[in-house]
JSON list of C-alpha atoms in Angstrom, two decimals:
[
{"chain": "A", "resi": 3, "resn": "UNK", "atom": "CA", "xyz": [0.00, 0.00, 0.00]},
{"chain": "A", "resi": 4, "resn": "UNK", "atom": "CA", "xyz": [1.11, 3.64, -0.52]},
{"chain": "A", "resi": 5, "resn": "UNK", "atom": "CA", "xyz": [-0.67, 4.61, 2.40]},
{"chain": "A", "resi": 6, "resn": "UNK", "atom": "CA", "xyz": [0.67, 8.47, 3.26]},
{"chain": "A", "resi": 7, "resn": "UNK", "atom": "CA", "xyz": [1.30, 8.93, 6.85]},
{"chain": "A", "resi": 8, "resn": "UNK", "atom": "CA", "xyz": [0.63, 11.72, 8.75]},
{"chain": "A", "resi": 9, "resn": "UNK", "atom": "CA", "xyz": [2.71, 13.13, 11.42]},
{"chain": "A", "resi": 10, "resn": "UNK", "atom": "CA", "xyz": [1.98, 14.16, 14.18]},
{"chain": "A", "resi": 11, "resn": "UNK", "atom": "CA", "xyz": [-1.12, 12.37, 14.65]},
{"chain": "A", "resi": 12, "resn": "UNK", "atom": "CA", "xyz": [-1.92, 15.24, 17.16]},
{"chain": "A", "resi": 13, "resn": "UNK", "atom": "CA", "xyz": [-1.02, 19.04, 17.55]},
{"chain": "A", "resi": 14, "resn": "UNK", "atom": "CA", "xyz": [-2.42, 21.22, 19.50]},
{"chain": "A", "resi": 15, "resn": "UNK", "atom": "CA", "xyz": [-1.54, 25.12, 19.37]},
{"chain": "A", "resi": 16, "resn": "UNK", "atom": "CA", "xyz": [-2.74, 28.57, 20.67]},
{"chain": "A", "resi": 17, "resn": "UNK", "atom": "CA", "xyz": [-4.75, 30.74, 17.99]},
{"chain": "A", "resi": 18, "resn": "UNK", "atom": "CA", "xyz": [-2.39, 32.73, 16.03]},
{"chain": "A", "resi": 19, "resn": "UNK", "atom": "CA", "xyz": [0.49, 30.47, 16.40]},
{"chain": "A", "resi": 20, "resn": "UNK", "atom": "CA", "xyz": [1.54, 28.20, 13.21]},
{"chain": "A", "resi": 21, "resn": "UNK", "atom": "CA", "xyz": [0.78, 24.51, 12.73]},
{"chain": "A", "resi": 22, "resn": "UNK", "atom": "CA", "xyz": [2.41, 21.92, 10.64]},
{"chain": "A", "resi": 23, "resn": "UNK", "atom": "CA", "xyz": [1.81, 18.92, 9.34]},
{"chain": "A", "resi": 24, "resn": "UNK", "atom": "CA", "xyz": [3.95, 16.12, 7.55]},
{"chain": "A", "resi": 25, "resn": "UNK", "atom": "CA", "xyz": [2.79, 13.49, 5.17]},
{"chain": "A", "resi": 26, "resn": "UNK", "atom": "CA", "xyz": [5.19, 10.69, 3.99]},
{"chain": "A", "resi": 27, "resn": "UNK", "atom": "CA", "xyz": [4.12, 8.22, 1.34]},
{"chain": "A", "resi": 28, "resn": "UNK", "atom": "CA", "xyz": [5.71, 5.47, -0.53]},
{"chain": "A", "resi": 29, "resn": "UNK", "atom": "CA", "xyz": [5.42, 4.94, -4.14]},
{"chain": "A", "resi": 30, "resn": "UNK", "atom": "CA", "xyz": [5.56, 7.70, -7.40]},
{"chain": "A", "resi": 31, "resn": "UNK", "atom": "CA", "xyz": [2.83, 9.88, -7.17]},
{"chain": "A", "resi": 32, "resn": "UNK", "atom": "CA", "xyz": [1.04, 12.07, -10.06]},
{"chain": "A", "resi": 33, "resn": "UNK", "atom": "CA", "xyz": [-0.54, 14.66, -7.08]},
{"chain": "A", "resi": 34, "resn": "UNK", "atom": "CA", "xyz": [-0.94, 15.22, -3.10]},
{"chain": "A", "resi": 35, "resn": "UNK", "atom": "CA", "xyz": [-3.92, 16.57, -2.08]},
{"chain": "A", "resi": 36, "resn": "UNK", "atom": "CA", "xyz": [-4.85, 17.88, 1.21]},
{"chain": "A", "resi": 37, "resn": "UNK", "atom": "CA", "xyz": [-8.27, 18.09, 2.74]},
{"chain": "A", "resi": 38, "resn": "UNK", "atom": "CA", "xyz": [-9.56, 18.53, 6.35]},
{"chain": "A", "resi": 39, "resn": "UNK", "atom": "CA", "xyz": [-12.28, 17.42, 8.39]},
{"chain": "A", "resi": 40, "resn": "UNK", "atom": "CA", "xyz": [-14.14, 18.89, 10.99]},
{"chain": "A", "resi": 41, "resn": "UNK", "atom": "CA", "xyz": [-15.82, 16.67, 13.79]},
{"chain": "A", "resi": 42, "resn": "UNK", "atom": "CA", "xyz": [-18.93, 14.23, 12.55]},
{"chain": "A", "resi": 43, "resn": "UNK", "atom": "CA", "xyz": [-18.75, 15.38, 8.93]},
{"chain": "A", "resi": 44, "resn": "UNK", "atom": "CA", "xyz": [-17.24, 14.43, 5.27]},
{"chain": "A", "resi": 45, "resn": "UNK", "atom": "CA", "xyz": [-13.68, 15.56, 4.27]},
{"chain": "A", "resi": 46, "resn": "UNK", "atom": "CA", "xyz": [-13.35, 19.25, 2.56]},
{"chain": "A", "resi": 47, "resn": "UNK", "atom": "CA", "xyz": [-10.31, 19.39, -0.43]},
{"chain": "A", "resi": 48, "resn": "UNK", "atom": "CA", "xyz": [-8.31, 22.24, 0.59]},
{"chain": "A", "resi": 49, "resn": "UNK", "atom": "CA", "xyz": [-5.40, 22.14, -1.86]},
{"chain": "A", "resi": 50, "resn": "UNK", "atom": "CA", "xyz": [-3.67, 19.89, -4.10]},
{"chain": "A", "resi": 51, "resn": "UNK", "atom": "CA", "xyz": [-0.20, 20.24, -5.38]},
{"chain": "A", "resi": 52, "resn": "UNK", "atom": "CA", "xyz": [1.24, 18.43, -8.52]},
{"chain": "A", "resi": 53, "resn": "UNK", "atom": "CA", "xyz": [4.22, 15.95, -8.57]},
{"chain": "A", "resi": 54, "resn": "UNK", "atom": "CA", "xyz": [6.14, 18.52, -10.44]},
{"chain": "A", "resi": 55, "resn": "UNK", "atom": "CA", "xyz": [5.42, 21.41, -8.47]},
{"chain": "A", "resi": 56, "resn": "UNK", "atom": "CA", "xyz": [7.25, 21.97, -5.34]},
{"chain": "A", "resi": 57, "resn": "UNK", "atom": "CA", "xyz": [5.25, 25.25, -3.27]},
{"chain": "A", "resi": 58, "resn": "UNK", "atom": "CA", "xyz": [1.53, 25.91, -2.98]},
{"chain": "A", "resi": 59, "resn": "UNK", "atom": "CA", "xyz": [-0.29, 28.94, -1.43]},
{"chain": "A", "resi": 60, "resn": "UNK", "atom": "CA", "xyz": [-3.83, 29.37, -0.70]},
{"chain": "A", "resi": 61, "resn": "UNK", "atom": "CA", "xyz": [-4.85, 31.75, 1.51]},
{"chain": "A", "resi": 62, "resn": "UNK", "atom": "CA", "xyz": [-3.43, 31.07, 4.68]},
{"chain": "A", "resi": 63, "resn": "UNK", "atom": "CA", "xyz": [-2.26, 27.14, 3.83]},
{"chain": "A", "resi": 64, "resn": "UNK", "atom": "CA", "xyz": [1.07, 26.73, 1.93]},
{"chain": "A", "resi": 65, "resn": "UNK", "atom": "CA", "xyz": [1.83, 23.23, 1.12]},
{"chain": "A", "resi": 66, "resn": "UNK", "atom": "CA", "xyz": [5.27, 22.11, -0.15]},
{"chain": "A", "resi": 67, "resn": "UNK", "atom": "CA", "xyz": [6.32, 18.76, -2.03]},
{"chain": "A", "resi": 68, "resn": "UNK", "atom": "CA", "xyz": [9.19, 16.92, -2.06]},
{"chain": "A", "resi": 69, "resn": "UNK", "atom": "CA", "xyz": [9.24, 13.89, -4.48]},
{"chain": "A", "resi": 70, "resn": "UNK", "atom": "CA", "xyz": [12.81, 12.89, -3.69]},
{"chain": "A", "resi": 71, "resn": "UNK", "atom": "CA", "xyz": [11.69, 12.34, 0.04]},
{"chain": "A", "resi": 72, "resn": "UNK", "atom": "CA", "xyz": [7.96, 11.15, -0.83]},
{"chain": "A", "resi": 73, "resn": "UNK", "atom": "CA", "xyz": [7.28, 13.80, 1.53]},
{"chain": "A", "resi": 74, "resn": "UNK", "atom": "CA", "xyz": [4.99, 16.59, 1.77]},
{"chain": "A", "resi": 75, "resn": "UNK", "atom": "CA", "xyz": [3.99, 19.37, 4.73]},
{"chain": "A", "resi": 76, "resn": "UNK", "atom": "CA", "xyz": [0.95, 21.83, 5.16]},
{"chain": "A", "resi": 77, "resn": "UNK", "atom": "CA", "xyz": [1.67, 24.79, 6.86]},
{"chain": "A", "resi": 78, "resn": "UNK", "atom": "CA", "xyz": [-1.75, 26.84, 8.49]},
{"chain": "A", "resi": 79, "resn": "UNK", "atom": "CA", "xyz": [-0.44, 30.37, 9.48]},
{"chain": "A", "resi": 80, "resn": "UNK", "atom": "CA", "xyz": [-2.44, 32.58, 12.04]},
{"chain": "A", "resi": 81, "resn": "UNK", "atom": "CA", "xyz": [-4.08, 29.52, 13.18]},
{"chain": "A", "resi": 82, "resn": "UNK", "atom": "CA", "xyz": [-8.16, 30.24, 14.12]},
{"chain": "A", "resi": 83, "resn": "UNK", "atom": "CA", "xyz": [-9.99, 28.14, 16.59]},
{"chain": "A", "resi": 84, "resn": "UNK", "atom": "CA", "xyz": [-11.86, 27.68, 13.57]},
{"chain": "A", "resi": 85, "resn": "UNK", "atom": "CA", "xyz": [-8.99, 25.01, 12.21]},
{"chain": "A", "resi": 86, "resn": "UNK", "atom": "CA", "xyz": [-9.97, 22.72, 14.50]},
{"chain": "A", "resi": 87, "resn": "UNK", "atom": "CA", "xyz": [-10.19, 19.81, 12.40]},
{"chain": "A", "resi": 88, "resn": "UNK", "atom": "CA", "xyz": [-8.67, 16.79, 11.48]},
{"chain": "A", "resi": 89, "resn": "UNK", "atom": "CA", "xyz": [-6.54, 16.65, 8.10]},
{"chain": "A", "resi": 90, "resn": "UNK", "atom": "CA", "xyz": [-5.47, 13.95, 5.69]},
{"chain": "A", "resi": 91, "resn": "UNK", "atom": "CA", "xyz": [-3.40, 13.47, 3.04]},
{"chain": "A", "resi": 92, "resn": "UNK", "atom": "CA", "xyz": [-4.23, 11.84, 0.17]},
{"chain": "A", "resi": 93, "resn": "UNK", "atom": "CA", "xyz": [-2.36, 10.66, -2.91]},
{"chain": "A", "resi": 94, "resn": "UNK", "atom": "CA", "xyz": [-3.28, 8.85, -6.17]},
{"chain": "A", "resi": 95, "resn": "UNK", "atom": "CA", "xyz": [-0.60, 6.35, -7.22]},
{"chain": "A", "resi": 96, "resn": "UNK", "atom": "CA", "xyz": [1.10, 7.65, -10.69]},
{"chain": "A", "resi": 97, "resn": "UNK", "atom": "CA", "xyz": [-0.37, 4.92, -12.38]},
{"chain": "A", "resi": 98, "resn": "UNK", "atom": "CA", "xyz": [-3.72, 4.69, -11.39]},
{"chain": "A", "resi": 99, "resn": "UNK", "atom": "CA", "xyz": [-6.29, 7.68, -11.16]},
{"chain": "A", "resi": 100, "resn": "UNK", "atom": "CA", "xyz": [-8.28, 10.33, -8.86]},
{"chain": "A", "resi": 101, "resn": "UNK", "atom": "CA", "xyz": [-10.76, 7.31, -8.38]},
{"chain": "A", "resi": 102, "resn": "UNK", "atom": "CA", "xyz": [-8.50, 5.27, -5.72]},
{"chain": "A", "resi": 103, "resn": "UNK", "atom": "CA", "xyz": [-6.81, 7.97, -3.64]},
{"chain": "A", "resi": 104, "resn": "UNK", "atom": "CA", "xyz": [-5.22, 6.53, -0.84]},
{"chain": "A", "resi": 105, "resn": "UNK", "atom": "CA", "xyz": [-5.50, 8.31, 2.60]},
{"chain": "A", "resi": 106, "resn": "UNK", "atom": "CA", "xyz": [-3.29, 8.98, 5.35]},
{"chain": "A", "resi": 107, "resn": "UNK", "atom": "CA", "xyz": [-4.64, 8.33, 9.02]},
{"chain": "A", "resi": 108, "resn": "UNK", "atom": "CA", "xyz": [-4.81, 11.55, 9.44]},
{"chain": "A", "resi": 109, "resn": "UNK", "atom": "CA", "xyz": [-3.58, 14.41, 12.01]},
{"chain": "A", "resi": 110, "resn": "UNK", "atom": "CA", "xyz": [-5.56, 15.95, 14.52]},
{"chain": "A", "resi": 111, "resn": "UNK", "atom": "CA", "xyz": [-5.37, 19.54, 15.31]},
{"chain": "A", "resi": 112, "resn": "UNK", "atom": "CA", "xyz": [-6.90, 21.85, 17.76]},
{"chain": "A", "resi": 113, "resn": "UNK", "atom": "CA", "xyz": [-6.63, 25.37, 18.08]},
{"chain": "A", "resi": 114, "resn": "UNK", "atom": "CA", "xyz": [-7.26, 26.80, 21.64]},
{"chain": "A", "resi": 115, "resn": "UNK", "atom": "CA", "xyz": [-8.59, 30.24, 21.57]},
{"chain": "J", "resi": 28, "resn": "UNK", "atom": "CA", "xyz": [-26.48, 21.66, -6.51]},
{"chain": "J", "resi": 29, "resn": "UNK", "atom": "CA", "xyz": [-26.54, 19.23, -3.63]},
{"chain": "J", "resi": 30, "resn": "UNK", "atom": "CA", "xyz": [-23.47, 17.75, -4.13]},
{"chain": "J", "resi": 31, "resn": "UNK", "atom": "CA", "xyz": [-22.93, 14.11, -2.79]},
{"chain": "J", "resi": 32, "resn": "UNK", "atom": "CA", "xyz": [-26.08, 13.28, -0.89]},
{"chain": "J", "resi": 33, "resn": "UNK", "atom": "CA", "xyz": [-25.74, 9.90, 1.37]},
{"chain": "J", "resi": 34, "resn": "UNK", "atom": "CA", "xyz": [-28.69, 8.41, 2.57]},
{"chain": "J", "resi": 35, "resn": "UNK", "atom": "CA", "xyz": [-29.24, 7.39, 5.76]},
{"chain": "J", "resi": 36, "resn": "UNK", "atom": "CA", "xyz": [-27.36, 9.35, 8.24]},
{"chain": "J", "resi": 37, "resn": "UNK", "atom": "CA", "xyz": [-27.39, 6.71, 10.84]},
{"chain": "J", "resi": 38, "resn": "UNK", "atom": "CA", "xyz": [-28.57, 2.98, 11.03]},
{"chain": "J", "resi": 39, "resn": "UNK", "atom": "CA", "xyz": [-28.37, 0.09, 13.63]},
{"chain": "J", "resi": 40, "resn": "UNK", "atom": "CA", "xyz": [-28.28, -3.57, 12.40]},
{"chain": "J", "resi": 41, "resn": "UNK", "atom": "CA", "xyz": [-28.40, -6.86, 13.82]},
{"chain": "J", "resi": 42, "resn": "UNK", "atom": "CA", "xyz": [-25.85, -9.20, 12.79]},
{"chain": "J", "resi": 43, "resn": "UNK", "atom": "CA", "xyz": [-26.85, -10.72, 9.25]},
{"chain": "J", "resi": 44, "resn": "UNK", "atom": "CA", "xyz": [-29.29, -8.00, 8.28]},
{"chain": "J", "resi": 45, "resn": "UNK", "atom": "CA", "xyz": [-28.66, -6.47, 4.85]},
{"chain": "J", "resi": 46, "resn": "UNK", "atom": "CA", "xyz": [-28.99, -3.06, 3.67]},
{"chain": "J", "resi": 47, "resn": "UNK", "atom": "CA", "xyz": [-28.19, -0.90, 1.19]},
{"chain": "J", "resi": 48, "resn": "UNK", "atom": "CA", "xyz": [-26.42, 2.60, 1.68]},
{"chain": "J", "resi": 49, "resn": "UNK", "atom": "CA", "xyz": [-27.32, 5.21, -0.91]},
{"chain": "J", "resi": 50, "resn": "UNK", "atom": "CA", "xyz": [-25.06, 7.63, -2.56]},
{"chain": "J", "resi": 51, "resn": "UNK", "atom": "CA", "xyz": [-26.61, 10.37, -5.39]},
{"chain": "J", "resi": 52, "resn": "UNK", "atom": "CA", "xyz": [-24.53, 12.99, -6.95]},
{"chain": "J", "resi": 53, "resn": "UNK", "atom": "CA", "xyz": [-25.67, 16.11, -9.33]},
{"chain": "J", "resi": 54, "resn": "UNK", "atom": "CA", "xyz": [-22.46, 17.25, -10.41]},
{"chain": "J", "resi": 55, "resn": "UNK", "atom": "CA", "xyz": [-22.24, 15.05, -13.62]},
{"chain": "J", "resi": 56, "resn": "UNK", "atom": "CA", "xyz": [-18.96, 13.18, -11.84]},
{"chain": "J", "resi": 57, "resn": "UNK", "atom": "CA", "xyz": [-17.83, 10.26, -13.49]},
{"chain": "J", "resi": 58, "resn": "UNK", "atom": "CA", "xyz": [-16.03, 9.03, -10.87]},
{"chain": "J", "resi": 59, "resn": "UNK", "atom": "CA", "xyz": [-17.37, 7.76, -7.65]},
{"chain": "J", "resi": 60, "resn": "UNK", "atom": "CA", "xyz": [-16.10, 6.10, -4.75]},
{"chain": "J", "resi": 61, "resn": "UNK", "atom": "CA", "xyz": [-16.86, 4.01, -1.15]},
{"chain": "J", "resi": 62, "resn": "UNK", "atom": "CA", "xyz": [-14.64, 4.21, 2.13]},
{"chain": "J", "resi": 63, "resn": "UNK", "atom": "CA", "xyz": [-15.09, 3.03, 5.50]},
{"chain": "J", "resi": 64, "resn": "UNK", "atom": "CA", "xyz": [-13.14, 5.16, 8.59]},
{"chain": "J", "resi": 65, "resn": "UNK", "atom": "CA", "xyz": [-12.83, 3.44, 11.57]},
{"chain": "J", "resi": 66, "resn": "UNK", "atom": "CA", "xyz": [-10.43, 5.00, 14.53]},
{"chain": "J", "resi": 67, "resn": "UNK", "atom": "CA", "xyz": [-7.13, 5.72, 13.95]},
{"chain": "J", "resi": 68, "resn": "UNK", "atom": "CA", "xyz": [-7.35, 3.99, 10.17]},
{"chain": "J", "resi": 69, "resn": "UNK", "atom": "CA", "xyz": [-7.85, 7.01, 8.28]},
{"chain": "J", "resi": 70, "resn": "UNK", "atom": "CA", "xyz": [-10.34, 6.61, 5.16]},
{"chain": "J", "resi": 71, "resn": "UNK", "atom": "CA", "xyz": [-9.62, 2.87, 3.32]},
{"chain": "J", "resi": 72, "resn": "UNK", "atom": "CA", "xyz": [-11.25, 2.63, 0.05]},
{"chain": "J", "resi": 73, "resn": "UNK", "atom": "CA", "xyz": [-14.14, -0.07, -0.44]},
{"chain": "J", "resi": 74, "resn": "UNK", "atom": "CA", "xyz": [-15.05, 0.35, -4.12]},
{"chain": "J", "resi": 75, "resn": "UNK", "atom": "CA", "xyz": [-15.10, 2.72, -6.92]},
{"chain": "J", "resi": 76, "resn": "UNK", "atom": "CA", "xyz": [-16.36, 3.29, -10.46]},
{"chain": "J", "resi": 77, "resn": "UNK", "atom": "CA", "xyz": [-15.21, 5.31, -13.79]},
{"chain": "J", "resi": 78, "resn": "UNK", "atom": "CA", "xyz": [-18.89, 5.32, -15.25]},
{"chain": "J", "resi": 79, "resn": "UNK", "atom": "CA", "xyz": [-21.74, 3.84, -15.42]},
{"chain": "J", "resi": 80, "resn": "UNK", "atom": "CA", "xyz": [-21.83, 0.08, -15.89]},
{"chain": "J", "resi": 81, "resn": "UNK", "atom": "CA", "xyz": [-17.71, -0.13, -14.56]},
{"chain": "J", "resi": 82, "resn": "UNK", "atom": "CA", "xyz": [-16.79, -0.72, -11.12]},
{"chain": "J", "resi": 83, "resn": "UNK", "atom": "CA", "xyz": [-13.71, -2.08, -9.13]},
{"chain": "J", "resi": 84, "resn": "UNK", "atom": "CA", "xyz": [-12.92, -2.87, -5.78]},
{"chain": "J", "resi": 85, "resn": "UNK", "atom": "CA", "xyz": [-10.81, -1.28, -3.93]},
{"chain": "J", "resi": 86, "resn": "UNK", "atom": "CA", "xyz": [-8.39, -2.10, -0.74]},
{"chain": "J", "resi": 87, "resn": "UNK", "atom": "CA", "xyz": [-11.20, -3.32, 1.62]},
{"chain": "J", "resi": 88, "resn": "UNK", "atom": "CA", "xyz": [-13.97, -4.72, -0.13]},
{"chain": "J", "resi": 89, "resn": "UNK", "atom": "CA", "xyz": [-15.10, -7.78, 1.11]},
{"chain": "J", "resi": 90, "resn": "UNK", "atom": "CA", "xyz": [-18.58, -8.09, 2.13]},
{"chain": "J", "resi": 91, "resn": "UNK", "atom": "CA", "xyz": [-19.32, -5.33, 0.12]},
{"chain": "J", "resi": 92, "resn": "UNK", "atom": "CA", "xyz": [-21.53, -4.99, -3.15]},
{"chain": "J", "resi": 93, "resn": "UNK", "atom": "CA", "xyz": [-21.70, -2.19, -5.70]},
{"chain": "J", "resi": 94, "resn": "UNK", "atom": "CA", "xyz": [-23.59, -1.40, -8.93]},
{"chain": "J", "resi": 95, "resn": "UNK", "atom": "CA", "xyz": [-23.70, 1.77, -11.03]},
{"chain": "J", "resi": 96, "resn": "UNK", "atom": "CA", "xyz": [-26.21, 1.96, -13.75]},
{"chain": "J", "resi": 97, "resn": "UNK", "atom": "CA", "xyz": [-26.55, 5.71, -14.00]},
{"chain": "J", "resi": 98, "resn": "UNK", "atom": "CA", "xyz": [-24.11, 8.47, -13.60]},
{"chain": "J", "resi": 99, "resn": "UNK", "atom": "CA", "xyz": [-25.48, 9.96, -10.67]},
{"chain": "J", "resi": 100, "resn": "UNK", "atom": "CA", "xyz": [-26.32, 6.68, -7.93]},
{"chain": "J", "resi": 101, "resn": "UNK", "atom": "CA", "xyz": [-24.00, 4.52, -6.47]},
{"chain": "J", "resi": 102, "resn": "UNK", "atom": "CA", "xyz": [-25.56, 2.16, -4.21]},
{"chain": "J", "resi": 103, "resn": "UNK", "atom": "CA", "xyz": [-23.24, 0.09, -1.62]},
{"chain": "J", "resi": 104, "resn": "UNK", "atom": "CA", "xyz": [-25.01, -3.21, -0.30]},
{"chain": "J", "resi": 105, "resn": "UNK", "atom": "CA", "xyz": [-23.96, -5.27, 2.57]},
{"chain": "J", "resi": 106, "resn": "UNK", "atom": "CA", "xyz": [-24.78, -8.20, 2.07]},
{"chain": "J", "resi": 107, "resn": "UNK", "atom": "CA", "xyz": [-24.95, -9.98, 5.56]},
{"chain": "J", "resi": 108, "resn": "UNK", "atom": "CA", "xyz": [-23.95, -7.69, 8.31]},
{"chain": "J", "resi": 109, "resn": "UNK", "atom": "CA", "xyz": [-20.61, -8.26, 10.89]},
{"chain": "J", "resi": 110, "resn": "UNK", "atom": "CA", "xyz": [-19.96, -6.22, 13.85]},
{"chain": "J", "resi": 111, "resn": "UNK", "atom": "CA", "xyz": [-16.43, -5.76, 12.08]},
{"chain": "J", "resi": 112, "resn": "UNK", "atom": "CA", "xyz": [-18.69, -3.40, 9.30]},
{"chain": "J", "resi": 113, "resn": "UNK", "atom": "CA", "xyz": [-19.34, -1.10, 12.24]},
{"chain": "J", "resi": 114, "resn": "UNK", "atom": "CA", "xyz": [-17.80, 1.93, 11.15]},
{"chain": "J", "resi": 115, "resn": "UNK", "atom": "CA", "xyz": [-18.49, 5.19, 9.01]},
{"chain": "J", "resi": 116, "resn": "UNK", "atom": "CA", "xyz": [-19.09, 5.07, 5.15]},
{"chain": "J", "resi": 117, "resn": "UNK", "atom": "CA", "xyz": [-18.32, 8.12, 2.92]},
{"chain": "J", "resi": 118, "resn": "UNK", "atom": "CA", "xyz": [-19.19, 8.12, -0.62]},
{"chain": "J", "resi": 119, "resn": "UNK", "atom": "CA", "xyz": [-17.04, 10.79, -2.98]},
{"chain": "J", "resi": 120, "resn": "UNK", "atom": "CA", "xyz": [-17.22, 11.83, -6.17]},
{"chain": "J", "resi": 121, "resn": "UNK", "atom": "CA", "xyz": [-14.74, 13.56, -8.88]},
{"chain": "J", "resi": 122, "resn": "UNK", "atom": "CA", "xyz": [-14.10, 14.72, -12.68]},
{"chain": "J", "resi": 123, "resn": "UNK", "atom": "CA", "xyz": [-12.39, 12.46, -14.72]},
{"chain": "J", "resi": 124, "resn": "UNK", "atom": "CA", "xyz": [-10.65, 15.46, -17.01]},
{"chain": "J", "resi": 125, "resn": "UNK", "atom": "CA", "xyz": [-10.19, 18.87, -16.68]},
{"chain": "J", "resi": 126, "resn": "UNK", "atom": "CA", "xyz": [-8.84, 21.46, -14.09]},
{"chain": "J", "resi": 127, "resn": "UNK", "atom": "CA", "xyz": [-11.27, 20.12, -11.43]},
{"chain": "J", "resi": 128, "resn": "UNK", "atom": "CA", "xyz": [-10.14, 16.43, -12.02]},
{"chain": "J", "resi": 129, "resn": "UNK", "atom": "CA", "xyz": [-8.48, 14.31, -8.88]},
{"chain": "J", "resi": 130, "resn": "UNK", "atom": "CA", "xyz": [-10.49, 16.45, -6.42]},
{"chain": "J", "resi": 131, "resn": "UNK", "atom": "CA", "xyz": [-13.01, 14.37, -4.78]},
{"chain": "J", "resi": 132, "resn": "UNK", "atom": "CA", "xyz": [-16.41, 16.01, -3.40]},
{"chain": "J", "resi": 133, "resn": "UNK", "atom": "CA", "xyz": [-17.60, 14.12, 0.03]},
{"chain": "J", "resi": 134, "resn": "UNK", "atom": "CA", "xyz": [-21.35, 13.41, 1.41]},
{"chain": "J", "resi": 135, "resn": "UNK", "atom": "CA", "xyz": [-21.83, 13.79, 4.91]},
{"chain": "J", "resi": 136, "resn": "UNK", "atom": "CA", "xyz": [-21.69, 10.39, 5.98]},
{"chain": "J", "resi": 137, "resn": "UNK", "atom": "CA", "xyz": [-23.53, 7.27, 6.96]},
{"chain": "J", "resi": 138, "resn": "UNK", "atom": "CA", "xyz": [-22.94, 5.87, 10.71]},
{"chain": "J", "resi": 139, "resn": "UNK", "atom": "CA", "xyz": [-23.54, 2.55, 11.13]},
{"chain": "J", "resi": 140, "resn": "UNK", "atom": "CA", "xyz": [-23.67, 0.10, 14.04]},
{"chain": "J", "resi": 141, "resn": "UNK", "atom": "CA", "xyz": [-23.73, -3.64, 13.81]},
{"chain": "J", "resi": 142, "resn": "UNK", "atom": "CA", "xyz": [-25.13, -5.59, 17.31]}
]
């Protein structure tokens, strides 16, 4: 399996500070997506970043990839207690398609206000 | 524009019962997908389809069922229920092609408990 894996599987930070999550994986990759959860309901795509791209912005998320380490972090600046949430990677092996994205565990994050 | 629309939200069955969780989309996706999260697993896939008539199974699909004659449903059937199917089902959809493709659009969720 190419299962990403998330590290840490919890973080917890003080509103306005930043939090960062890691996401390792195992096999060639066409893209990495991101995507967050809040409590008791579906995921939410936030971003997704290419295999030959290296640096993503939106907003306040940056996301950076690095293929040579199969490795991939999003950064959330000026955290909100509103980014309470679990997030997940998610990759799609280079051979296969968008259909069978394989998730990461996840990592937990809460904000404290 | 709904979106992915799963049907129920939450069910209780007794061990053996069958059911069928529902899964419409309106967005024209030809792709759809089934995962289970359970605690500390993260989302593992069940099945998935390309189109209409065309599905595969995934990492996790034993005791699972799918069909997809039209675009927009994609039914997932258990067949005889386990207490090891007690979990959380999400059913996603994406594009195919096209600046939107590889992003996958979640419903809300079906809990379900098996006694």
């Amino acid at each position: 399996s190419q299962q990403g894996e998330e590290d840490p599987q919890a973080l917890s930070i003080q509103e306005g500070e930043n939090a960062t999550m890691n996401c390792s994986y195992k096999t060639s990759i066409n893209n990495l997506q991101w995507y967050r959860q809040n409590s008791g309901r579906g995921l939410v795509h936030l971003i997704l970043i290419r295999s030959n791209e290296r640096e993503k912005h939106s907003g306040r998320l940056r996301v950076t990839l690095d293929t040579s380490k199969k490795s991939s972090s999003l950064l959330i600046t000026a955290s909100r207690a509103a980014d309470t949430a679990s997030y997940f990677c998610a990759t799609d092996a280079e051979e296969g398609g968008s259909e069978k994205l394989v998730f990461g565990k996840g990592t937990k994050l809460t904000v404290n206000p | 524009n709904a979106g992915v629309t799963q049907t129920p939200k939450f069910q209780v069955l007794k061990t053996g019962q069958s059911m069928t969780l529902q899964c419409a989309q309106d967005m024209n996706h030809e792709y759809m997908s089934w995962y289970r999260q359970d605690p500390g697993m993260g989302l593992r896939l069940i099945h998935y389809s390309v189109g209409a008539g065309i599905t595969d199974q995934g990492e996790v699909p034993n005791g699972y069922n799918v069909s997809r004659s039209t675009t927009e449903d994609f039914p997932l059937r258990l067949l005889s229920a386990a207490p090891s199917q007690t979990s959380v089902y999400f059913c996603a959809s994406s594009y195919s092609g096209g600046s939107l493709a590889n992003i996958q659009y979640f419903g809300a969720g079906t809990r379900l408990s098996v006694l």
